[in-house]
PDB file of C-alpha atoms in Angstrom:
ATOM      1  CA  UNK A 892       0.000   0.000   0.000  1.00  0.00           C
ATOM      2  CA  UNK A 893       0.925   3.775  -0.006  1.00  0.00           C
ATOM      3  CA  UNK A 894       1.329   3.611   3.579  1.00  0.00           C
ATOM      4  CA  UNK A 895       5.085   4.597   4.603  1.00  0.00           C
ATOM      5  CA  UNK A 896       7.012   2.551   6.770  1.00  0.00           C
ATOM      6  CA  UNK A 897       7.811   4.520   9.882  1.00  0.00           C
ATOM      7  CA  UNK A 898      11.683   5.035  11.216  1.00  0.00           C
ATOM      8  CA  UNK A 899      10.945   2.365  13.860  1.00  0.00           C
ATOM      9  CA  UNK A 900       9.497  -0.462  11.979  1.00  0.00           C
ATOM     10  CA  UNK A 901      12.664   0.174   9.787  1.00  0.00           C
ATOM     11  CA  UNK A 902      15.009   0.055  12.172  1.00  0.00           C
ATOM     12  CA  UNK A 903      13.285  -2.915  13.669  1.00  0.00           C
ATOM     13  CA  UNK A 904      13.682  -4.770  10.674  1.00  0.00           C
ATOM     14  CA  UNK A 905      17.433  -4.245   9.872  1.00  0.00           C
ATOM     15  CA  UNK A 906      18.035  -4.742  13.431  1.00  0.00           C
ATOM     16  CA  UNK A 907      16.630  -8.068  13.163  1.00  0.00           C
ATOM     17  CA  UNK A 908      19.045  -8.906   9.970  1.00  0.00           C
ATOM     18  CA  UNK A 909      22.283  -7.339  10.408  1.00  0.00           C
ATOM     19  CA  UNK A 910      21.929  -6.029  13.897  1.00  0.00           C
ATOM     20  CA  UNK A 911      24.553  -6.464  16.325  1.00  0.00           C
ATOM     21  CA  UNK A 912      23.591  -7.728  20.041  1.00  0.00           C
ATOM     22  CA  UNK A 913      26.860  -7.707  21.210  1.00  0.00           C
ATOM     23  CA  UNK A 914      30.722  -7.692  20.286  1.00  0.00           C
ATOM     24  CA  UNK A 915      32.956 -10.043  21.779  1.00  0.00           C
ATOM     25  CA  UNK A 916      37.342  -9.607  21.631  1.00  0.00           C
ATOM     26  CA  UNK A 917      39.210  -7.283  19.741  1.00  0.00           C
ATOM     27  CA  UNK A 918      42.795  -6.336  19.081  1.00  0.00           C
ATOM     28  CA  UNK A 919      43.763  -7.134  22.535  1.00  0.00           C
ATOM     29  CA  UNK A 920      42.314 -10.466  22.776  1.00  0.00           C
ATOM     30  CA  UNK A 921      43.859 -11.288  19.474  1.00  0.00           C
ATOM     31  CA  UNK A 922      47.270 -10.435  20.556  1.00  0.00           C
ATOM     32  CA  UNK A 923      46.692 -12.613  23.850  1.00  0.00           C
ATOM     33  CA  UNK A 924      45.330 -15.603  22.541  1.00  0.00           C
ATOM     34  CA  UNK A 925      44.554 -15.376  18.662  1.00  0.00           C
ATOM     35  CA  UNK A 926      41.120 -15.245  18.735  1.00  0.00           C
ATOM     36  CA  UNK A 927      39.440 -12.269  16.913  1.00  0.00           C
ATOM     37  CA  UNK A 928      36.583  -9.950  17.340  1.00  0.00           C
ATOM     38  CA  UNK A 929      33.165 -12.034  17.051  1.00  0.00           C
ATOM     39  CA  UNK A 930      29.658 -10.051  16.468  1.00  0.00           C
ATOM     40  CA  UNK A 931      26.664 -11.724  17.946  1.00  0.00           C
ATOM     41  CA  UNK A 932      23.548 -11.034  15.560  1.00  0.00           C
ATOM     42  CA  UNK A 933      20.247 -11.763  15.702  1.00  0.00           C
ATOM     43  CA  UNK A 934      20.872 -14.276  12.439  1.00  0.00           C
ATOM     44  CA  UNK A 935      23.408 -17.294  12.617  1.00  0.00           C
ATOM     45  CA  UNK A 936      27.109 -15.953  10.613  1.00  0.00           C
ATOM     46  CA  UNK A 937      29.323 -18.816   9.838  1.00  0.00           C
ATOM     47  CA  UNK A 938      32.760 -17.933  11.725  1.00  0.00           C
ATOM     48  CA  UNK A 939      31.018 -14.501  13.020  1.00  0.00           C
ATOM     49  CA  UNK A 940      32.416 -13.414   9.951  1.00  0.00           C
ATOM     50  CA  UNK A 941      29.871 -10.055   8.728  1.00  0.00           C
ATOM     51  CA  UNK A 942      30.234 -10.851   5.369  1.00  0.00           C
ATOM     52  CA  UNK A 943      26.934  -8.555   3.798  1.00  0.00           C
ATOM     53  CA  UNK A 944      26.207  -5.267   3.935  1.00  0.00           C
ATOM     54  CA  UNK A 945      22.572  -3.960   3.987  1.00  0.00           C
ATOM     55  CA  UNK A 946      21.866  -1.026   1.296  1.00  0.00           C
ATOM     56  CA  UNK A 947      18.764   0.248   0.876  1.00  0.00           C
ATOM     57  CA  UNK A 948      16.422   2.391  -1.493  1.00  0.00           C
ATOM     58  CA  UNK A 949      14.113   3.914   0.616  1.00  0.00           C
ATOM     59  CA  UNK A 950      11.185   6.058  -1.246  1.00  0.00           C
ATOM     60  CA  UNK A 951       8.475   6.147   1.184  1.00  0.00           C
ATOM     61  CA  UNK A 952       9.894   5.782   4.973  1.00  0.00           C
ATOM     62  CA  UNK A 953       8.424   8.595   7.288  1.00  0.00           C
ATOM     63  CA  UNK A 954      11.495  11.084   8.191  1.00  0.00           C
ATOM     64  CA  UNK A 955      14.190  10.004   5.892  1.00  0.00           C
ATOM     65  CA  UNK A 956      14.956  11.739   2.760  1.00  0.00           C
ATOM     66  CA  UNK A 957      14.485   9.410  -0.362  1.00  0.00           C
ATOM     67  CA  UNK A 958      17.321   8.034  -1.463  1.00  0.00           C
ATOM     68  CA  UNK A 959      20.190   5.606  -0.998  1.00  0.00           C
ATOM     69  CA  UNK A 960      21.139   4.608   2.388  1.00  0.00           C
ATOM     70  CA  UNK A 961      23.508   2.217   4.437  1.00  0.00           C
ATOM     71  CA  UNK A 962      22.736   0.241   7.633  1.00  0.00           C
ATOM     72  CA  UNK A 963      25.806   1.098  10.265  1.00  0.00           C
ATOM     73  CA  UNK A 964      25.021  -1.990  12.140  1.00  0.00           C
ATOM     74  CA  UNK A 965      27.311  -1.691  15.092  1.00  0.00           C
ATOM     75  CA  UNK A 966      25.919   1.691  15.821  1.00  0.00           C
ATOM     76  CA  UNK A 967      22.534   0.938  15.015  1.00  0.00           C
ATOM     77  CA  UNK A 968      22.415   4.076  12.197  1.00  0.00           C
ATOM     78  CA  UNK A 969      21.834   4.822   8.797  1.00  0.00           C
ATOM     79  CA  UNK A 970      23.979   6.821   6.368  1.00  0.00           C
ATOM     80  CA  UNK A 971      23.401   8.353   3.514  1.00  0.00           C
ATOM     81  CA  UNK A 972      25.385   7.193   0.426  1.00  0.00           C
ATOM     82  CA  UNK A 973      22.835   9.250  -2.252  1.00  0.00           C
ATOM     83  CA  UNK A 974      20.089  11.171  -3.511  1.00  0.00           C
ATOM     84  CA  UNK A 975      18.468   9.460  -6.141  1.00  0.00           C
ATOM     85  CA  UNK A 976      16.529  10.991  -9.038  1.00  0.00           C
ATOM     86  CA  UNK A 977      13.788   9.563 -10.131  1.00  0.00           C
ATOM     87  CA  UNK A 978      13.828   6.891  -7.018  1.00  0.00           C
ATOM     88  CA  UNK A 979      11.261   4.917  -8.212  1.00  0.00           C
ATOM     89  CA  UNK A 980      11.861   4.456 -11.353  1.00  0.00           C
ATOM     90  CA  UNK A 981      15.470   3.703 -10.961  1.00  0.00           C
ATOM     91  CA  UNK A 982      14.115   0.957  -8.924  1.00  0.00           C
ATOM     92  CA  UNK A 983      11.681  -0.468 -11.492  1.00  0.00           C
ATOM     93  CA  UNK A 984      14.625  -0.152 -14.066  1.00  0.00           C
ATOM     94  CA  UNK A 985      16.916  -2.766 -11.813  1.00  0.00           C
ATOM     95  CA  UNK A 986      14.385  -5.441 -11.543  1.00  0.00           C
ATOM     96  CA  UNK A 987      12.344  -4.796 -14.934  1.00  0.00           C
ATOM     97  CA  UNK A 988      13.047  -6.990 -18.390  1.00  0.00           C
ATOM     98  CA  UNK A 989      11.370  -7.820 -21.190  1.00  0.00           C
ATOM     99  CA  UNK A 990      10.845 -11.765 -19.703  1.00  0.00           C
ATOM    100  CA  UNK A 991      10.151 -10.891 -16.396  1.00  0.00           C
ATOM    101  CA  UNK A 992       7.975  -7.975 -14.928  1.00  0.00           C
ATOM    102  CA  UNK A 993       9.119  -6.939 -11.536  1.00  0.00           C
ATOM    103  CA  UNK A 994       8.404  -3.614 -11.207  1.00  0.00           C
ATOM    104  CA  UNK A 995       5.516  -3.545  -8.112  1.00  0.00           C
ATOM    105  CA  UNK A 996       9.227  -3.117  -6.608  1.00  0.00           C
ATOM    106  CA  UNK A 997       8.857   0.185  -7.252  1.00  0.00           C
ATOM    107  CA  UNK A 998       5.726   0.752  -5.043  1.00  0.00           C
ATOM    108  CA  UNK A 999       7.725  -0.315  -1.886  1.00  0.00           C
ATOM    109  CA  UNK A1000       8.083   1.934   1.135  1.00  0.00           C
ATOM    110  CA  UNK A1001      11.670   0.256   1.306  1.00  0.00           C
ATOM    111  CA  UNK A1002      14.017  -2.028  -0.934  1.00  0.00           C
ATOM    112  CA  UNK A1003      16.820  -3.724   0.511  1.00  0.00           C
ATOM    113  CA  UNK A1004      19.852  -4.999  -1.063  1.00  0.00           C
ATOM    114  CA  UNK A1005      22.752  -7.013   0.431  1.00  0.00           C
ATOM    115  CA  UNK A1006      26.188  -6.893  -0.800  1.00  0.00           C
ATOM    116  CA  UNK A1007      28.406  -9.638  -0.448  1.00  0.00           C
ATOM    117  CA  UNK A1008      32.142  -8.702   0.308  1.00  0.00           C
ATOM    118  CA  UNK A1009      33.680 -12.180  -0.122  1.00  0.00           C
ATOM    119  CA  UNK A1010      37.268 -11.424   0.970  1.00  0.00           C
ATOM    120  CA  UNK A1011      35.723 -10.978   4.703  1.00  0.00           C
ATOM    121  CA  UNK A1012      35.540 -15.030   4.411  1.00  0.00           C
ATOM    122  CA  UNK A1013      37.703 -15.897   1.842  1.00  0.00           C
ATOM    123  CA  UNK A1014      40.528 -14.687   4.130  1.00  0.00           C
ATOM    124  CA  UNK A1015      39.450 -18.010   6.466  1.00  0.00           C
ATOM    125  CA  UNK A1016      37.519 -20.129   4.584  1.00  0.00           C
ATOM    126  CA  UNK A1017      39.130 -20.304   1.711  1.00  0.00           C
ATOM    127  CA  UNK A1018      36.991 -22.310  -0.754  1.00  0.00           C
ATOM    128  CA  UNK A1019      34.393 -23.052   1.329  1.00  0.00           C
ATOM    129  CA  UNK A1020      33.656 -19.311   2.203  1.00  0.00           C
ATOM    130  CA  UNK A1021      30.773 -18.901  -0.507  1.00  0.00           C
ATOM    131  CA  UNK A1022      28.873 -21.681   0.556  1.00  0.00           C
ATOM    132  CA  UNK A1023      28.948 -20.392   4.520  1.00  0.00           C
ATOM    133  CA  UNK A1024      28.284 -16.584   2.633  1.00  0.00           C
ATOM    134  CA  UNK A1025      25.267 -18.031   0.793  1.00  0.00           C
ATOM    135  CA  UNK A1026      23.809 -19.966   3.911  1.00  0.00           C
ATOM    136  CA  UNK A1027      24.305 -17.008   5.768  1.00  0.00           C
ATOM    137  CA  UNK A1028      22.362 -15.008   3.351  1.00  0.00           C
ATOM    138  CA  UNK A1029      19.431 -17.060   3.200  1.00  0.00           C
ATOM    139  CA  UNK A1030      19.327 -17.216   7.458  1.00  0.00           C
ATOM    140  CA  UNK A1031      19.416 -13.214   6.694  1.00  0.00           C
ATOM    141  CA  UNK A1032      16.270 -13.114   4.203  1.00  0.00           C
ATOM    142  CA  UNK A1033      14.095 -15.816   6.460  1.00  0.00           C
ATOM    143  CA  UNK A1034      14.893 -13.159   9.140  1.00  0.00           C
ATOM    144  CA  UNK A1035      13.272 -10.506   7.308  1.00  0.00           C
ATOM    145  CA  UNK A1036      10.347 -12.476   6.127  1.00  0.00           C
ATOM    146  CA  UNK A1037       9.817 -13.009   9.727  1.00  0.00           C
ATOM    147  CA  UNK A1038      10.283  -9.420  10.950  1.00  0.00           C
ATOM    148  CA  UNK A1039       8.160  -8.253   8.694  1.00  0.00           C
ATOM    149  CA  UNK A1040       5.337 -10.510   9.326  1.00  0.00           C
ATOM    150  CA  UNK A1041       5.848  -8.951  12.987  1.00  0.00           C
ATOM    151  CA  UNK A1042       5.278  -5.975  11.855  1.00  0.00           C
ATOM    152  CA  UNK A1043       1.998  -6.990   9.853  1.00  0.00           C
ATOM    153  CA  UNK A1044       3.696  -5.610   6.732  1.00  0.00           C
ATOM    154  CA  UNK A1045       4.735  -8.108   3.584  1.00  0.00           C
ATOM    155  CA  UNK A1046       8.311  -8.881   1.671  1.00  0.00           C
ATOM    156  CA  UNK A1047       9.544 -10.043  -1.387  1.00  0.00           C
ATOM    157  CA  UNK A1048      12.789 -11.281  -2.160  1.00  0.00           C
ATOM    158  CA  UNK A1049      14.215 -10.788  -5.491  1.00  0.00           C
ATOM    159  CA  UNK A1050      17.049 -12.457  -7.318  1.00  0.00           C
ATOM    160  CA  UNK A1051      16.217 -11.648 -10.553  1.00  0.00           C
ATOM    161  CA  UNK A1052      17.995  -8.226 -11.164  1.00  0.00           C
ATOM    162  CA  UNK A1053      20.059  -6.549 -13.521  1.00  0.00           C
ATOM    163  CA  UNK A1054      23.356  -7.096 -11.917  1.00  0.00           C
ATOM    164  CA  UNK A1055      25.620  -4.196 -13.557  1.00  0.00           C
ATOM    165  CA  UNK A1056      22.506  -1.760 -12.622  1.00  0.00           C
ATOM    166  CA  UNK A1057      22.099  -3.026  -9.039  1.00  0.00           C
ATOM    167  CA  UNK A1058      25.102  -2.878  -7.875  1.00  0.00           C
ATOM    168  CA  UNK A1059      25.534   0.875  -9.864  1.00  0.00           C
ATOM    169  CA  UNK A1060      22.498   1.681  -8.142  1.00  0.00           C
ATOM    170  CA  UNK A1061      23.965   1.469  -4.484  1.00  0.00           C
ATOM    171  CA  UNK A1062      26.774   2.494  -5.695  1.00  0.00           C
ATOM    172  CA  UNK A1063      29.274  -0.770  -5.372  1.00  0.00           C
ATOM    173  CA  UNK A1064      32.086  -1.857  -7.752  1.00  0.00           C
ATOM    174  CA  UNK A1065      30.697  -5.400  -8.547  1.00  0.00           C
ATOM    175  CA  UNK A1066      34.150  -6.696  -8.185  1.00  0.00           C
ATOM    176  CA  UNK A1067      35.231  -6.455  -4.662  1.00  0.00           C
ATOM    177  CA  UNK A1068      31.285  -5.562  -3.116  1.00  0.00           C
ATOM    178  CA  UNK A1069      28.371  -6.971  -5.146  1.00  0.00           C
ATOM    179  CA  UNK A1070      25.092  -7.449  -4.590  1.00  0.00           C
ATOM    180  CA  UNK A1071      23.561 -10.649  -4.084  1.00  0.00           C
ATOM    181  CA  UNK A1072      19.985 -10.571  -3.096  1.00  0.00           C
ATOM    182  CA  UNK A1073      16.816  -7.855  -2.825  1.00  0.00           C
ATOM    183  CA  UNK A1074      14.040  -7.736  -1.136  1.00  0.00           C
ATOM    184  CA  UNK A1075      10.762  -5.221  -1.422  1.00  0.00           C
ATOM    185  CA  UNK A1076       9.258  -4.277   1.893  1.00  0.00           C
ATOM    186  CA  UNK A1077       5.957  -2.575   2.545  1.00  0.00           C
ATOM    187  CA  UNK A1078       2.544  -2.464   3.643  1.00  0.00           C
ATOM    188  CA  UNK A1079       0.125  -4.465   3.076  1.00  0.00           C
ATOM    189  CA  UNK A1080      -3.854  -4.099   2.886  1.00  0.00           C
ATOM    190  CA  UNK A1081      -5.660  -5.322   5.698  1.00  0.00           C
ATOM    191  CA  UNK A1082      -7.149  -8.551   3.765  1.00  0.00           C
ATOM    192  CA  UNK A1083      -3.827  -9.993   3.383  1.00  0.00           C
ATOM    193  CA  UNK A1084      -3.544  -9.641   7.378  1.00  0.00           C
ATOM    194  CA  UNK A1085      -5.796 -12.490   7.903  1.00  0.00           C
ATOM    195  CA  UNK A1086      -4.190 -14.882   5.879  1.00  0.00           C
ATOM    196  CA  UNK A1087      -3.995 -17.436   8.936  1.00  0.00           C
ATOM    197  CA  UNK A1088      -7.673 -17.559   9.593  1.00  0.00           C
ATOM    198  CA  UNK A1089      -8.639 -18.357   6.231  1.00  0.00           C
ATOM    199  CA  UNK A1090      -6.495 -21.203   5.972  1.00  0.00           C
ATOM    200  CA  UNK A1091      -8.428 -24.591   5.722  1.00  0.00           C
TER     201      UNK A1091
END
């Protein structure tokens, strides 16, 4: 629906996916024992190892300019990485071809995007890392899908994009930082609230 997200049903929602409860070591426990620094999240990380990062086009959340943003997950913040013209439509544009019509992404109140960074566990993992990545991604998207059932709003994941134009769109290098997986977030009208009770 229309109906924006507000800045706390946002924030509860990338809390839920990349937020961090707690961090555990550092520097000096590495030079004592060789252990690093571990993040506790909210979603299982293979290793600890934060290996996404959570952009997202946000057109239609209450108090934040429309634009491109950043989840700063150890401080809990957003930041801006850019203004957008034409939000929207830029969004239809990544998701839209001639085979496949995805652009009610468009009409969401927020659209996330995680980029994977693989060196963060190719450093450890070696060739295993994008396995562990991809399982961690999809414990990351069943988060959401639950958070925003929570919230009584609805989500749709999306891994059919234009690659070169997502990843130009958040503004990565598609080399080194690419994205990997979308997901629309919104609203939802009230008859597809009471899915449960018409269940057989």
């Amino acid at each position: 629906t229309p109906e924006p997200l507000s800045l706390f049903e946002l924030g509860f929602l990338l809390w839920c996916t990349q937020g961090v409860k707690r961090v555990i070591g550092g520097y000096r426990q590495y030079i004592r024992d060789g252990s690093g620094r571990n993040y506790l999240r909210p979603v299982a990380a293979g290793g600890c190892i934060p290996a996404y990062e959570t952009y997202l086009a946000l057109p239609n959340v209450a108090g934040v300019e429309p634009g491109i943003w950043r989840y700063l997950p150890l401080t809990h913040q957003l930041v801006s990485v850019k203004q957008v013209d034409n939000l929207t439509q830029r969004i239809s544009d990544a998701f839209t071809n001639p085979s496949q019509d995805q652009s009610y992404a468009a009409g969401a109140a927020a659209v996330f995007f995680w980029a994977c960074v693989p060196y963060r566990g190719e450093w450890r993992y070696k060739e295993t890392s994008h396995k562990i990545m991809l399982l961690d991604l999809g414990h990351i998207g069943h988060q959401l899908y639950l958070a925003t059932e929570a919230l009584g709003c609805g989500c749709c994941e999306i891994g059919g994009y234009y690659q070169d134009r997502a990843d130009g769109f958040i503004g990565v290098d598609g080399q080194d930082e690419y994205t990997v997986l979308c997901a629309a977030v919104g609203h939802v009208p009230p008859s597809e609230k009471d899915w449960i009770e018409r269940c057989p």
